[in-house]
Short mmCIF file of C-alpha atoms in Angstrom, two decimals:
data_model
loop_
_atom_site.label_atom_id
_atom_site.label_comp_id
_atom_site.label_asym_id
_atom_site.label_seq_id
_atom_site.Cartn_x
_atom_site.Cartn_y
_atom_site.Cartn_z
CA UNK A 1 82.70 155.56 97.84
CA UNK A 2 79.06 154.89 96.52
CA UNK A 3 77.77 151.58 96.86
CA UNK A 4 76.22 151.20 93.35
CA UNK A 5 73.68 148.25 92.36
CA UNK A 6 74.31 145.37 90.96
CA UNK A 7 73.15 146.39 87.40
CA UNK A 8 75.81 148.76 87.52
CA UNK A 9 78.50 146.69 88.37
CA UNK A 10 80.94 144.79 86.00
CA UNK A 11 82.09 141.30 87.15
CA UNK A 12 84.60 139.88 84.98
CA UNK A 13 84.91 135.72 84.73
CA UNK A 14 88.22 133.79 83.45
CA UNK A 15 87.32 130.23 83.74
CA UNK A 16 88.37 127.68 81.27
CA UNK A 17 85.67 124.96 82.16
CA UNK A 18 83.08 126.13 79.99
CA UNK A 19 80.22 124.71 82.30
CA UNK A 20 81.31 126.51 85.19
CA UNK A 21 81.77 129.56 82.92
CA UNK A 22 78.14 129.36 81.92
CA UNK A 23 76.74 128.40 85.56
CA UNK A 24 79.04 131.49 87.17
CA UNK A 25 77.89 133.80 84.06
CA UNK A 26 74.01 132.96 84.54
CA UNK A 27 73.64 133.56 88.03
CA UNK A 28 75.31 137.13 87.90
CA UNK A 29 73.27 137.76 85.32
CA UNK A 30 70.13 136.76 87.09
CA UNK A 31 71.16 138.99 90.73
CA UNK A 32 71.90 142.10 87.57
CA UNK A 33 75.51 142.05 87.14
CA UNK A 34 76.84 142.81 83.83
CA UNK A 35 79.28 140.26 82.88
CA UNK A 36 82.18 139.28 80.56
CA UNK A 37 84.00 135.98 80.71
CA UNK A 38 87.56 134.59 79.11
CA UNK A 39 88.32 130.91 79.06
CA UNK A 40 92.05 131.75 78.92
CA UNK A 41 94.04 134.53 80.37
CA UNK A 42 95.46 135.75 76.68
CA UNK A 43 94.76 139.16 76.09
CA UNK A 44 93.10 139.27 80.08
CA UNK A 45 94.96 142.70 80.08
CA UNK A 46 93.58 144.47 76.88
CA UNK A 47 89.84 142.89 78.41
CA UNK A 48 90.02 144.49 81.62
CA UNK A 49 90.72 147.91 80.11
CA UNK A 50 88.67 147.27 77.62
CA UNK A 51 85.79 146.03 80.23
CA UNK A 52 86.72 147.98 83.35
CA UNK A 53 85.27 145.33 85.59
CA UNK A 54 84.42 145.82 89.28
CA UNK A 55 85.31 142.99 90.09
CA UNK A 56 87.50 139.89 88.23
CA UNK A 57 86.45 136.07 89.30
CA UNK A 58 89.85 134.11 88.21
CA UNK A 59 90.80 130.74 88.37
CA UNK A 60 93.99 129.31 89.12
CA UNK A 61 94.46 126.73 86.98
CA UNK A 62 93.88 127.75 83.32
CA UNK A 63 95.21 126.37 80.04
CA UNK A 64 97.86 129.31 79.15
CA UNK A 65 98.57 130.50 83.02
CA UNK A 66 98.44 130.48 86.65
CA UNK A 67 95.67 132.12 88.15
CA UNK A 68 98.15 133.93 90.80
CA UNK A 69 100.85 135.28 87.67
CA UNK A 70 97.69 136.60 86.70
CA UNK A 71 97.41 138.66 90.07
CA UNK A 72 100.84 139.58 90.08
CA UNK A 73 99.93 140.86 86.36
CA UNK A 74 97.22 142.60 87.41
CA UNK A 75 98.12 144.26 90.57
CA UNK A 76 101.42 145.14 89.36
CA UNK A 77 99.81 147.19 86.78
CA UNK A 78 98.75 150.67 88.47
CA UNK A 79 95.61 150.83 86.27
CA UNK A 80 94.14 147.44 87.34
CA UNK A 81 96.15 147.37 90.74
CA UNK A 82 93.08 148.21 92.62
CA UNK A 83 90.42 145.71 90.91
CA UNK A 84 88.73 143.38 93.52
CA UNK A 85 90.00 139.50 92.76
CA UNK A 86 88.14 136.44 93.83
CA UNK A 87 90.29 133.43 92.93
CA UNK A 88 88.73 130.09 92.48
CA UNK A 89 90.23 126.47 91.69
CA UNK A 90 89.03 123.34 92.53
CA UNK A 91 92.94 122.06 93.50
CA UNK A 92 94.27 125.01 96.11
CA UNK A 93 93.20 125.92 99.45
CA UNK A 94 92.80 129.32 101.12
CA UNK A 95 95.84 128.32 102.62
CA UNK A 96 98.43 127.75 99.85
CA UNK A 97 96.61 130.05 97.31
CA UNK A 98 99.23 132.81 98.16
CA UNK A 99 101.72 133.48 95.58
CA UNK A 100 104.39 135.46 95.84
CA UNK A 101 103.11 138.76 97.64
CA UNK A 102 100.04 139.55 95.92
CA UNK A 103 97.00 138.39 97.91
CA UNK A 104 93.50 137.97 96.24
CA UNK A 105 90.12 139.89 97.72
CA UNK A 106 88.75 136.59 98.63
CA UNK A 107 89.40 132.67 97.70
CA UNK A 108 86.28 129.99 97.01
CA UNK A 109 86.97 126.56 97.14
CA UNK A 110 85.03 124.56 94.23
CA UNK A 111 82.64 123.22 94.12
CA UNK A 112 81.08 126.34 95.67
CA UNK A 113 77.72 127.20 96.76
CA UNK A 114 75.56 129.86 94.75
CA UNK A 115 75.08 131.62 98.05
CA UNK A 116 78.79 131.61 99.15
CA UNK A 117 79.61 132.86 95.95
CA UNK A 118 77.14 135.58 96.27
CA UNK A 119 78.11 136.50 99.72
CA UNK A 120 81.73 136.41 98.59
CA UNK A 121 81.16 138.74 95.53
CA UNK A 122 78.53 141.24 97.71
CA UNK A 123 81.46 141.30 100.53
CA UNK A 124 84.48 141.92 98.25
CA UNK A 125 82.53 144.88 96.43
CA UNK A 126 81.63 146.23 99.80
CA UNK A 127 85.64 146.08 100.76
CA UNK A 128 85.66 142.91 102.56
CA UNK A 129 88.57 140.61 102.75
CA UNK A 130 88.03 137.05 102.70
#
């Protein structure tokens, strides 16, 4: 597999603090990733296909849904069952973020560091596990 750059990779976002959102959303933009982002996971199926993302950042904790339903949703789904996740929530730990048997790419704490999220998101696309 091709290691493309990061202009020609899609990172999708589903946050529902707006701020964070935005914050997340600029500083993709600014390292050349092409992004999308959803402040609630309705219709998150119908985006995805609709986006094709490389790579979906999802919190846990939305408004309409759990962050790791979401997973099962998407990994149980054989078109979106290999999309990179990188959960996110400001309540859960690496530790009790498991749900069910459907494991995220990689889990960041919040507040997070712009670098750890880089170095997350560069790692997961390269096939690291975190």
């Amino acid at each position: 597999m091709d290691i493309l750059p990061p202009s020609c990779k899609n990172v999708l976002v589903i946050e529902d603090n707006h701020a964070i959102l935005d914050v997340i959303t600029l500083i993709l933009q600014s390292e050349s990733y092409k992004v999308t982002g959803l402040n609630k996971s309705a219709d998150m199926m119908i985006h995805i296909e609709q986006f094709k993302p490389d790579l979906i950042i999802l919190d846990i904790m939305l408004p309409d849904g759990d962050g790791r339903d979401l997973l099962k949703a998407i990994r149980s789904d054989a078109s979106t069952a290999d999309i990179p996740v990188l959960m996110i929530s400001a309540r859960y730990t690496a530790e009790n973020v498991q749900h069910g048997e459907f494991k995220p790419n990689g889990f960041l704490a919040k507040p997070f560091d712009i670098d750890d999220l880089l170095d997350r998101i560069e790692g997961i696309l390269a096939g690291k596990i975190y």
